Amino acid sequence: MPKRVIIIGGVAGGMSCATRLKRLDDSIEVTVFEKGSDVSYANCGMPYHIGGIIPDRSSLLVQTVKGLQGRYGLDIRTNHEVIAINRDKKEVIVKNLINNTTLTFPYDYLVIATGSTPIVPPIPGANSERVFVLNHLSDMDRIMERLPQSKHACVIGAGFIGLELTENLKHRGLEVTLVEMQDHVMPRMDSEMTTPILQELLVNKVNVYLNETAQSISEDGKVQLKSGKVVDSDIVFMCAGVKPNSKLAIDAGLETTPRGYIVVNEHMQTSDPYIYAVGDVVDTYDIVTGGRTSVPLAGPANRQGRVAADNICGRNSKFGGLQGTGIVKVFNLAVAQTGLTEIQVKQQGIPYHKAYVHPMQHPRYYPGAQPVSVKIIFKPDGYILGAQVVGYEGVESMINTLAMALRHKLTVFDLEDEELAYSPQWGGAKHGINMVGYVASNIIRGDVEVVNPDEIPSNAFILDVREPAEAEAGTIPGSTLIPVDQLRSRVNELPTDATIITYCAVGLRGYIAYRFLKQKGFNVKNLNGGYRTWSWFHRKPQFTYTKPTSPGPIKSETAPADDSIVQPEKHRLDVSGLQCPGPLMKVKQAIELLKPGDVLEVFATDVGFTCDVPAWCQNTGHKLINIKSEGKGYVVEIVKGPVPLPAEETETQCTTPKKRGLTIICFSNDLDKVLAAFVIANGAVSMGYNTTIFFTFWGLNVLRKKTKVEIQKTLLEKMFGIMMPLGVNALKLSKMNMAGIGTRLMKYIMKTKNIMGLPELLQNAINSGVKLVACSMSMDVMGIKKEELIDGVEIGGVGYYLGEAGNANINLFI
Ligand code: FAD
């Protein structure tokens, strides 16, 4: 009597098991029950049929029933739902969904491959005919029918499927709003690694709502959010995760987890030795933690199907466990992960280090080089716990190599030594994987001490070793710019009594600076992953765009009246293949040659440029009017400034600074008053005000260096100097000083609340271009010499002040 095997579910896990069974032992009678009308279809391709990228529906049907029957001799019953399992009799009860009859089928072995079902939150309107899930071909067909009548889609849930649907709905020309209840998209990843995804969504004009949940859906498809906002959609997609289809197993008394997953051993055998289970429905081994987990992905389902077949055929195959390797495309971006995230590592209490590395996918000199950003999490002994990779090209190669390294228990030291393919088009002589190994190993070996972007101490001296053009696109507040190539000659400008945090764009120049300073005896740390990673933590993209409009004719102030109308010209600049700061430097050079009002259209392939350019425009007085994706890159349109602001334009971040100014007379050297002056000045300069602080009388003490400068002075001047505070660190509160206790308390409170202290505010003001002017007359009266003042201070008299005040529209006296 041949073995009879029944398989419930005829797609990924079920069909891979069925075909393997027949390849191993053709005498086995294999019957597959599938409640849908197709088997073995590519559900992973469904979003792309919706987007029109896979135009032909039949391409998704990887195999047909007829084809499988012919090739393997399988008995495949579509439109047949298994409604119960009778373990005692080793039978399944099956309903024919076409004619509603019920039949009983005996088995020797049963394989449950019933997959999972999208979770639909129980909110009013969730069952409306405008609400869809995407799980089976039938779902896709219903969606395709509805789409021609739809203009604005709301996608609820920004995981794998939500992101794929979002992209594809945009391809079809719909307006799309993506709603996510977490504070970041791709909730399975660490938040900072998802910043580029958010940027990519915004560049592609997707409306994204984070920290939001849908509360109800109206009959016409409008979605009411928790915050009270309403998404004006007419079609809604529920992409809020999946739950296992395990009712049959639970009813049959098989062991399941509290969340309903079927528990299997390494042979994919359930608590009943004659019943196997595979795919989305099972709970199995986690190779990283050694615990249990479930991963709803096609790769594990297929591998598990093979393992179940092997064991049914008497082979002793074992499933190697899960690590959650996945990849998703979001417009031009690829996003991938394997193993544990940092959040999970923390939850498990596993000691770890992490490194952020942004190597190029191939050498810069070959056109089209793009960065591939990697976050690797590893144990103090070097074993890899997890990795996340984001980029444009080469992401799959990086994640697959790291996934294999993790599975085969390699360490970050092994990554240094991997011999990987390289030619100018691919990889690198120092491959990205080697770079990840070097950076991570340096951390373990103590060759570099890193500080993470979210852990920079407030009293650290932050040293930016990038080029000035890079700093124009944004800096860490309070940092001092000394390009790495000038560091040797300017090392005396650095403090010897503070922790210095070096940083550059991605970590390499910061590391070079670190090594130099460390050997010089400084207390120094390098910022993990550089400014790029820091900005992923602290500068979430919020680019709101204006509809691209022509800036209109510009009235020339100098030309004679007759020909005073200057028509703006449009110029195109291709900076593809260049990496930061290359694109910005080229843009800077190009824009200098244009006249105000001309439009520079820049084509770039570095997404970092799209992140940097809004701040750059803001800092340099130009106007960003649009960012959009084009092919494998981005087009950024900038109007050369200064340009007049159209009346309706109030929302963009990238408005041209109006001609406005603020002057502050700082008369006081009381800590609280000076703090107020700098808070206002920093705020004003960031809003585009030309800001000047004029320090006079006691206010001059704010500008004094914190160490005494040996200088020729009269006795009276010396006495004055001794009695007055030496710089910002020595200032006291005007009230409640209480012999210094109040001042210390205030500084402590500010620190605990993460409020910038006065030294940082001062440094930030200098970096941001606030003019600090010392009153020459007061200096004379108080015996303060130029050498005693901090760098960057100008000296001016009343005339200087009045000139600045005349150009300003706000004047304050503190
Ligand atoms: P499924 O492939 O879902 O098959 C289960 C089948 O069982 C279903 O056809 C169902 O009708 C049938 N069934 C259920 N109950 C019964 C019953 N009682 N009687 C008879 N039949 C029954 N994974 C990736 O790795 N990469 C991707 O890019 C990717 N993209 C995806 C995109 C979409 C839109 C979706 C929906 C999934 C995607 N996945 C992806 C996930 C992947 O498809 C699943 O993890 C995989 O298909 C799970 O295989 P499975 O065999 O467990 O279940």
PDB file of C-alpha atoms in Angstrom, residues 349-580:
ATOM      1  CA  GLY A 349      19.819  41.647  27.551  1.00  0.00           C
ATOM      2  CA  ILE A 350      22.655  40.492  25.285  1.00  0.00           C
ATOM      3  CA  PRO A 351      25.885  42.534  25.621  1.00  0.00           C
ATOM      4  CA  TYR A 352      26.736  44.088  22.271  1.00  0.00           C
ATOM      5  CA  HIS A 353      28.553  46.688  20.215  1.00  0.00           C
ATOM      6  CA  LYS A 354      27.367  48.278  17.028  1.00  0.00           C
ATOM      7  CA  ALA A 355      29.022  49.913  14.074  1.00  0.00           C
ATOM      8  CA  TYR A 356      27.640  52.072  11.281  1.00  0.00           C
ATOM      9  CA  VAL A 357      29.539  51.899   8.026  1.00  0.00           C
ATOM     10  CA  HIS A 358      28.694  53.611   4.748  1.00  0.00           C
ATOM     11  CA  PRO A 359      31.017  52.087   2.124  1.00  0.00           C
ATOM     12  CA  MET A 360      30.549  52.580  -1.616  1.00  0.00           C
ATOM     13  CA  GLN A 361      29.058  49.690  -3.533  1.00  0.00           C
ATOM     14  CA  HIS A 362      31.994  50.018  -5.952  1.00  0.00           C
ATOM     15  CA  PRO A 363      34.928  52.442  -6.210  1.00  0.00           C
ATOM     16  CA  ARG A 364      34.074  56.124  -6.601  1.00  0.00           C
ATOM     17  CA  TYR A 365      36.130  56.483  -9.759  1.00  0.00           C
ATOM     18  CA  TYR A 366      33.784  54.196 -11.699  1.00  0.00           C
ATOM     19  CA  PRO A 367      30.569  56.037 -12.658  1.00  0.00           C
ATOM     20  CA  GLY A 368      27.452  55.499 -10.623  1.00  0.00           C
ATOM     21  CA  ALA A 369      29.021  54.634  -7.274  1.00  0.00           C
ATOM     22  CA  GLN A 370      26.488  54.673  -4.460  1.00  0.00           C
ATOM     23  CA  PRO A 371      26.852  54.268  -0.715  1.00  0.00           C
ATOM     24  CA  VAL A 372      25.520  51.160   0.972  1.00  0.00           C
ATOM     25  CA  SER A 373      24.808  51.877   4.606  1.00  0.00           C
ATOM     26  CA  VAL A 374      25.271  49.062   7.083  1.00  0.00           C
ATOM     27  CA  LYS A 375      24.466  48.806  10.749  1.00  0.00           C
ATOM     28  CA  ILE A 376      26.052  45.740  12.274  1.00  0.00           C
ATOM     29  CA  ILE A 377      25.366  44.552  15.789  1.00  0.00           C
ATOM     30  CA  PHE A 378      27.864  42.153  17.316  1.00  0.00           C
ATOM     31  CA  LYS A 379      28.893  40.612  20.593  1.00  0.00           C
ATOM     32  CA  PRO A 380      31.999  41.805  22.445  1.00  0.00           C
ATOM     33  CA  ASP A 381      33.743  38.623  21.212  1.00  0.00           C
ATOM     34  CA  GLY A 382      32.911  39.516  17.595  1.00  0.00           C
ATOM     35  CA  TYR A 383      30.013  37.148  16.845  1.00  0.00           C
ATOM     36  CA  ILE A 384      27.431  38.780  14.617  1.00  0.00           C
ATOM     37  CA  LEU A 385      23.959  39.279  16.069  1.00  0.00           C
ATOM     38  CA  GLY A 386      22.271  41.181  13.271  1.00  0.00           C
ATOM     39  CA  ALA A 387      22.658  43.606  10.410  1.00  0.00           C
ATOM     40  CA  GLN A 388      20.566  46.164   8.578  1.00  0.00           C
ATOM     41  CA  VAL A 389      21.507  47.499   5.156  1.00  0.00           C
ATOM     42  CA  VAL A 390      20.067  50.431   3.214  1.00  0.00           C
ATOM     43  CA  GLY A 391      21.137  51.661  -0.189  1.00  0.00           C
ATOM     44  CA  TYR A 392      20.597  51.750  -3.907  1.00  0.00           C
ATOM     45  CA  GLU A 393      22.831  49.122  -5.421  1.00  0.00           C
ATOM     46  CA  GLY A 394      24.570  46.164  -3.880  1.00  0.00           C
ATOM     47  CA  VAL A 395      22.290  45.919  -0.851  1.00  0.00           C
ATOM     48  CA  GLU A 396      21.339  42.321  -1.584  1.00  0.00           C
ATOM     49  CA  SER A 397      24.978  41.285  -1.912  1.00  0.00           C
ATOM     50  CA  MET A 398      25.869  42.903   1.412  1.00  0.00           C
ATOM     51  CA  ILE A 399      22.934  41.466   3.330  1.00  0.00           C
ATOM     52  CA  ASN A 400      23.344  37.981   1.870  1.00  0.00           C
ATOM     53  CA  THR A 401      27.022  37.878   2.791  1.00  0.00           C
ATOM     54  CA  LEU A 402      26.262  39.107   6.292  1.00  0.00           C
ATOM     55  CA  ALA A 403      23.356  36.657   6.617  1.00  0.00           C
ATOM     56  CA  MET A 404      25.661  33.768   5.729  1.00  0.00           C
ATOM     57  CA  ALA A 405      28.314  35.026   8.105  1.00  0.00           C
ATOM     58  CA  LEU A 406      25.740  35.184  10.890  1.00  0.00           C
ATOM     59  CA  ARG A 407      24.340  31.726  10.166  1.00  0.00           C
ATOM     60  CA  HIS A 408      27.777  30.124  10.039  1.00  0.00           C
ATOM     61  CA  LYS A 409      28.883  31.808  13.251  1.00  0.00           C
ATOM     62  CA  LEU A 410      31.566  33.995  11.729  1.00  0.00           C
ATOM     63  CA  THR A 411      32.892  36.962  13.637  1.00  0.00           C
ATOM     64  CA  VAL A 412      33.569  40.525  12.559  1.00  0.00           C
ATOM     65  CA  PHE A 413      37.264  39.533  12.482  1.00  0.00           C
ATOM     66  CA  ASP A 414      36.408  36.984   9.801  1.00  0.00           C
ATOM     67  CA  LEU A 415      34.756  39.744   7.757  1.00  0.00           C
ATOM     68  CA  GLU A 416      38.083  41.592   7.638  1.00  0.00           C
ATOM     69  CA  ASP A 417      39.577  38.560   5.970  1.00  0.00           C
ATOM     70  CA  GLU A 418      36.868  37.579   3.474  1.00  0.00           C
ATOM     71  CA  GLU A 419      38.104  37.417  -0.090  1.00  0.00           C
ATOM     72  CA  LEU A 420      35.303  38.876  -2.181  1.00  0.00           C
ATOM     73  CA  ALA A 421      34.950  39.628  -5.862  1.00  0.00           C
ATOM     74  CA  TYR A 422      36.103  43.019  -7.050  1.00  0.00           C
ATOM     75  CA  SER A 423      36.364  44.929 -10.281  1.00  0.00           C
ATOM     76  CA  PRO A 424      35.548  48.643 -10.774  1.00  0.00           C
ATOM     77  CA  GLN A 425      31.874  47.911 -11.456  1.00  0.00           C
ATOM     78  CA  TRP A 426      31.381  45.789  -8.347  1.00  0.00           C
ATOM     79  CA  GLY A 427      32.702  45.571  -4.836  1.00  0.00           C
ATOM     80  CA  GLY A 428      36.000  47.155  -3.969  1.00  0.00           C
ATOM     81  CA  ALA A 429      39.590  46.140  -3.392  1.00  0.00           C
ATOM     82  CA  LYS A 430      38.567  46.795   0.186  1.00  0.00           C
ATOM     83  CA  HIS A 431      35.089  45.372  -0.189  1.00  0.00           C
ATOM     84  CA  GLY A 432      32.214  46.879   1.796  1.00  0.00           C
ATOM     85  CA  ILE A 433      32.097  43.676   3.807  1.00  0.00           C
ATOM     86  CA  ASN A 434      35.807  44.027   4.659  1.00  0.00           C
ATOM     87  CA  MET A 435      35.141  47.647   5.665  1.00  0.00           C
ATOM     88  CA  VAL A 436      32.371  46.524   8.003  1.00  0.00           C
ATOM     89  CA  GLY A 437      34.849  44.019   9.459  1.00  0.00           C
ATOM     90  CA  TYR A 438      37.589  46.649   9.897  1.00  0.00           C
ATOM     91  CA  VAL A 439      35.336  49.168  11.613  1.00  0.00           C
ATOM     92  CA  ALA A 440      33.708  46.626  13.918  1.00  0.00           C
ATOM     93  CA  SER A 441      37.008  44.938  14.756  1.00  0.00           C
ATOM     94  CA  ASN A 442      38.631  48.315  15.492  1.00  0.00           C
ATOM     95  CA  ILE A 443      35.950  48.892  18.106  1.00  0.00           C
ATOM     96  CA  ILE A 444      36.553  45.528  19.790  1.00  0.00           C
ATOM     97  CA  ARG A 445      40.327  45.852  19.662  1.00  0.00           C
ATOM     98  CA  GLY A 446      40.152  49.342  21.162  1.00  0.00           C
ATOM     99  CA  ASP A 447      41.777  50.963  18.113  1.00  0.00           C
ATOM    100  CA  VAL A 448      38.948  53.429  18.181  1.00  0.00           C
ATOM    101  CA  GLU A 449      36.619  54.469  20.944  1.00  0.00           C
ATOM    102  CA  VAL A 450      33.286  55.476  19.465  1.00  0.00           C
ATOM    103  CA  VAL A 451      30.415  57.510  20.745  1.00  0.00           C
ATOM    104  CA  ASN A 452      26.969  56.791  19.384  1.00  0.00           C
ATOM    105  CA  PRO A 453      25.018  59.620  17.784  1.00  0.00           C
ATOM    106  CA  ASP A 454      22.377  59.539  20.515  1.00  0.00           C
ATOM    107  CA  GLU A 455      24.891  59.516  23.358  1.00  0.00           C
ATOM    108  CA  ILE A 456      27.098  62.567  22.758  1.00  0.00           C
ATOM    109  CA  PRO A 457      27.861  64.089  26.186  1.00  0.00           C
ATOM    110  CA  SER A 458      26.590  67.649  26.484  1.00  0.00           C
ATOM    111  CA  ASN A 459      29.944  68.937  27.722  1.00  0.00           C
ATOM    112  CA  ALA A 460      31.995  67.394  24.916  1.00  0.00           C
ATOM    113  CA  PHE A 461      33.984  69.448  22.445  1.00  0.00           C
ATOM    114  CA  ILE A 462      32.574  68.436  19.067  1.00  0.00           C
ATOM    115  CA  LEU A 463      35.095  68.592  16.271  1.00  0.00           C
ATOM    116  CA  ASP A 464      33.836  68.584  12.695  1.00  0.00           C
ATOM    117  CA  VAL A 465      36.701  67.524  10.419  1.00  0.00           C
ATOM    118  CA  ARG A 466      34.779  67.863   7.149  1.00  0.00           C
ATOM    119  CA  GLU A 467      35.253  70.506   4.493  1.00  0.00           C
ATOM    120  CA  PRO A 468      33.433  73.846   4.940  1.00  0.00           C
ATOM    121  CA  ALA A 469      31.096  73.102   1.988  1.00  0.00           C
ATOM    122  CA  GLU A 470      29.878  69.986   3.755  1.00  0.00           C
ATOM    123  CA  ALA A 471      29.237  71.925   6.925  1.00  0.00           C
ATOM    124  CA  GLU A 472      27.032  74.347   4.995  1.00  0.00           C
ATOM    125  CA  ALA A 473      24.549  71.535   4.581  1.00  0.00           C
ATOM    126  CA  GLY A 474      24.286  70.999   8.300  1.00  0.00           C
ATOM    127  CA  THR A 475      26.399  70.450  11.371  1.00  0.00           C
ATOM    128  CA  ILE A 476      25.988  69.029  14.820  1.00  0.00           C
ATOM    129  CA  PRO A 477      25.047  71.992  17.020  1.00  0.00           C
ATOM    130  CA  GLY A 478      27.977  73.381  18.910  1.00  0.00           C
ATOM    131  CA  SER A 479      30.644  71.833  16.724  1.00  0.00           C
ATOM    132  CA  THR A 480      33.913  73.463  15.704  1.00  0.00           C
ATOM    133  CA  LEU A 481      35.058  73.028  12.124  1.00  0.00           C
ATOM    134  CA  ILE A 482      38.682  72.130  11.458  1.00  0.00           C
ATOM    135  CA  PRO A 483      39.072  70.112   8.249  1.00  0.00           C
ATOM    136  CA  VAL A 484      41.087  66.963   8.841  1.00  0.00           C
ATOM    137  CA  ASP A 485      43.884  68.168   6.561  1.00  0.00           C
ATOM    138  CA  GLN A 486      44.367  71.282   8.729  1.00  0.00           C
ATOM    139  CA  LEU A 487      44.300  69.453  12.020  1.00  0.00           C
ATOM    140  CA  ARG A 488      48.065  69.097  12.397  1.00  0.00           C
ATOM    141  CA  SER A 489      48.609  72.845  12.048  1.00  0.00           C
ATOM    142  CA  ARG A 490      45.639  73.840  14.213  1.00  0.00           C
ATOM    143  CA  VAL A 491      45.896  71.276  16.978  1.00  0.00           C
ATOM    144  CA  ASN A 492      46.631  74.029  19.524  1.00  0.00           C
ATOM    145  CA  GLU A 493      43.042  75.256  19.077  1.00  0.00           C
ATOM    146  CA  LEU A 494      41.723  72.130  20.782  1.00  0.00           C
ATOM    147  CA  PRO A 495      40.947  71.883  24.495  1.00  0.00           C
ATOM    148  CA  THR A 496      43.073  69.578  26.596  1.00  0.00           C
ATOM    149  CA  ASP A 497      40.549  69.326  29.426  1.00  0.00           C
ATOM    150  CA  ALA A 498      37.474  68.135  27.526  1.00  0.00           C
ATOM    151  CA  THR A 499      36.408  65.022  25.675  1.00  0.00           C
ATOM    152  CA  ILE A 500      36.750  65.695  21.959  1.00  0.00           C
ATOM    153  CA  ILE A 501      34.236  64.007  19.652  1.00  0.00           C
ATOM    154  CA  THR A 502      35.551  63.858  16.096  1.00  0.00           C
ATOM    155  CA  TYR A 503      33.179  63.509  13.207  1.00  0.00           C
ATOM    156  CA  CYS A 504      33.123  63.633   9.446  1.00  0.00           C
ATOM    157  CA  ALA A 505      30.528  62.606   6.865  1.00  0.00           C
ATOM    158  CA  VAL A 506      30.581  58.850   7.453  1.00  0.00           C
ATOM    159  CA  GLY A 507      33.286  58.083   9.991  1.00  0.00           C
ATOM    160  CA  LEU A 508      36.537  57.596   8.087  1.00  0.00           C
ATOM    161  CA  ARG A 509      38.076  61.094   8.314  1.00  0.00           C
ATOM    162  CA  GLY A 510      36.774  61.263  11.867  1.00  0.00           C
ATOM    163  CA  TYR A 511      38.695  58.063  12.563  1.00  0.00           C
ATOM    164  CA  ILE A 512      41.862  59.499  10.994  1.00  0.00           C
ATOM    165  CA  ALA A 513      41.479  62.607  13.170  1.00  0.00           C
ATOM    166  CA  TYR A 514      40.803  60.371  16.173  1.00  0.00           C
ATOM    167  CA  ARG A 515      43.992  58.379  15.641  1.00  0.00           C
ATOM    168  CA  PHE A 516      46.072  61.548  15.290  1.00  0.00           C
ATOM    169  CA  LEU A 517      44.607  63.225  18.357  1.00  0.00           C
ATOM    170  CA  LYS A 518      44.769  60.066  20.445  1.00  0.00           C
ATOM    171  CA  GLN A 519      48.473  59.789  19.746  1.00  0.00           C
ATOM    172  CA  LYS A 520      48.863  63.433  20.727  1.00  0.00           C
ATOM    173  CA  GLY A 521      47.380  62.589  24.123  1.00  0.00           C
ATOM    174  CA  PHE A 522      43.902  64.087  23.718  1.00  0.00           C
ATOM    175  CA  ASN A 523      40.851  62.542  25.313  1.00  0.00           C
ATOM    176  CA  VAL A 524      39.012  61.722  22.102  1.00  0.00           C
ATOM    177  CA  LYS A 525      36.209  59.594  20.647  1.00  0.00           C
ATOM    178  CA  ASN A 526      34.956  59.206  17.088  1.00  0.00           C
ATOM    179  CA  LEU A 527      31.304  59.575  16.208  1.00  0.00           C
ATOM    180  CA  ASN A 528      29.979  56.151  15.158  1.00  0.00           C
ATOM    181  CA  GLY A 529      28.927  56.408  11.501  1.00  0.00           C
ATOM    182  CA  GLY A 530      29.671  60.125  11.181  1.00  0.00           C
ATOM    183  CA  TYR A 531      27.310  62.968  10.427  1.00  0.00           C
ATOM    184  CA  ARG A 532      25.208  60.822   8.095  1.00  0.00           C
ATOM    185  CA  THR A 533      24.264  58.495  10.933  1.00  0.00           C
ATOM    186  CA  TRP A 534      23.876  61.383  13.379  1.00  0.00           C
ATOM    187  CA  SER A 535      21.419  63.057  11.021  1.00  0.00           C
ATOM    188  CA  TRP A 536      19.462  59.796  10.735  1.00  0.00           C
ATOM    189  CA  PHE A 537      18.942  60.017  14.474  1.00  0.00           C
ATOM    190  CA  HIS A 538      18.354  63.729  14.809  1.00  0.00           C
ATOM    191  CA  ARG A 539      17.222  65.155  11.481  1.00  0.00           C
ATOM    192  CA  LYS A 540      14.178  63.261  10.329  1.00  0.00           C
ATOM    193  CA  PRO A 541      13.332  64.414   6.808  1.00  0.00           C
ATOM    194  CA  GLN A 542      10.422  66.793   6.708  1.00  0.00           C
ATOM    195  CA  PHE A 543      10.732  68.198   3.253  1.00  0.00           C
ATOM    196  CA  THR A 544       7.370  69.583   2.277  1.00  0.00           C
ATOM    197  CA  TYR A 545       7.395  70.577  -1.323  1.00  0.00           C
ATOM    198  CA  THR A 546       5.794  73.386  -3.230  1.00  0.00           C
ATOM    199  CA  LYS A 547       4.364  72.696  -6.619  1.00  0.00           C
ATOM    200  CA  PRO A 548       7.175  73.452  -9.043  1.00  0.00           C
ATOM    201  CA  THR A 549       6.411  76.934 -10.275  1.00  0.00           C
ATOM    202  CA  SER A 550       8.342  79.257 -12.437  1.00  0.00           C
ATOM    203  CA  PRO A 551       9.893  81.881 -10.183  1.00  0.00           C
ATOM    204  CA  GLY A 552       8.555  84.602 -12.535  1.00  0.00           C
ATOM    205  CA  PRO A 553      10.386  87.574 -13.884  1.00  0.00           C
ATOM    206  CA  ILE A 554      12.815  89.238 -11.543  1.00  0.00           C
ATOM    207  CA  LYS A 555      13.119  92.959 -11.397  1.00  0.00           C
ATOM    208  CA  SER A 556      16.702  94.002 -11.678  1.00  0.00           C
ATOM    209  CA  GLU A 557      17.657  96.743  -9.241  1.00  0.00           C
ATOM    210  CA  THR A 558      20.568  97.987 -11.260  1.00  0.00           C
ATOM    211  CA  ALA A 559      19.435  97.746 -14.867  1.00  0.00           C
ATOM    212  CA  PRO A 560      17.866 100.765 -16.566  1.00  0.00           C
ATOM    213  CA  ALA A 561      14.056 100.921 -16.458  1.00  0.00           C
ATOM    214  CA  ASP A 562      13.454  99.843 -20.050  1.00  0.00           C
ATOM    215  CA  ASP A 563      15.128  96.485 -19.860  1.00  0.00           C
ATOM    216  CA  SER A 564      14.646  95.913 -16.144  1.00  0.00           C
ATOM    217  CA  ILE A 565      12.732  92.662 -16.594  1.00  0.00           C
ATOM    218  CA  VAL A 566      15.194  89.781 -16.504  1.00  0.00           C
ATOM    219  CA  GLN A 567      13.814  86.438 -17.631  1.00  0.00           C
ATOM    220  CA  PRO A 568      15.014  83.587 -15.428  1.00  0.00           C
ATOM    221  CA  GLU A 569      16.936  80.858 -17.195  1.00  0.00           C
ATOM    222  CA  LYS A 570      16.940  77.161 -16.470  1.00  0.00           C
ATOM    223  CA  HIS A 571      20.251  75.303 -16.290  1.00  0.00           C
ATOM    224  CA  ARG A 572      20.886  71.620 -15.767  1.00  0.00           C
ATOM    225  CA  LEU A 573      23.766  70.209 -13.799  1.00  0.00           C
ATOM    226  CA  ASP A 574      24.562  66.509 -13.686  1.00  0.00           C
ATOM    227  CA  VAL A 575      26.310  65.447 -10.496  1.00  0.00           C
ATOM    228  CA  SER A 576      25.433  61.784 -10.781  1.00  0.00           C
ATOM    229  CA  GLY A 577      28.041  59.455  -9.401  1.00  0.00           C
ATOM    230  CA  LEU A 578      29.417  62.096  -7.035  1.00  0.00           C
ATOM    231  CA  GLN A 579      29.192  61.622  -3.320  1.00  0.00           C
ATOM    232  CA  CYS A 580      28.925  64.170  -0.575  1.00  0.00           C
TER     233      CYS A 580
END
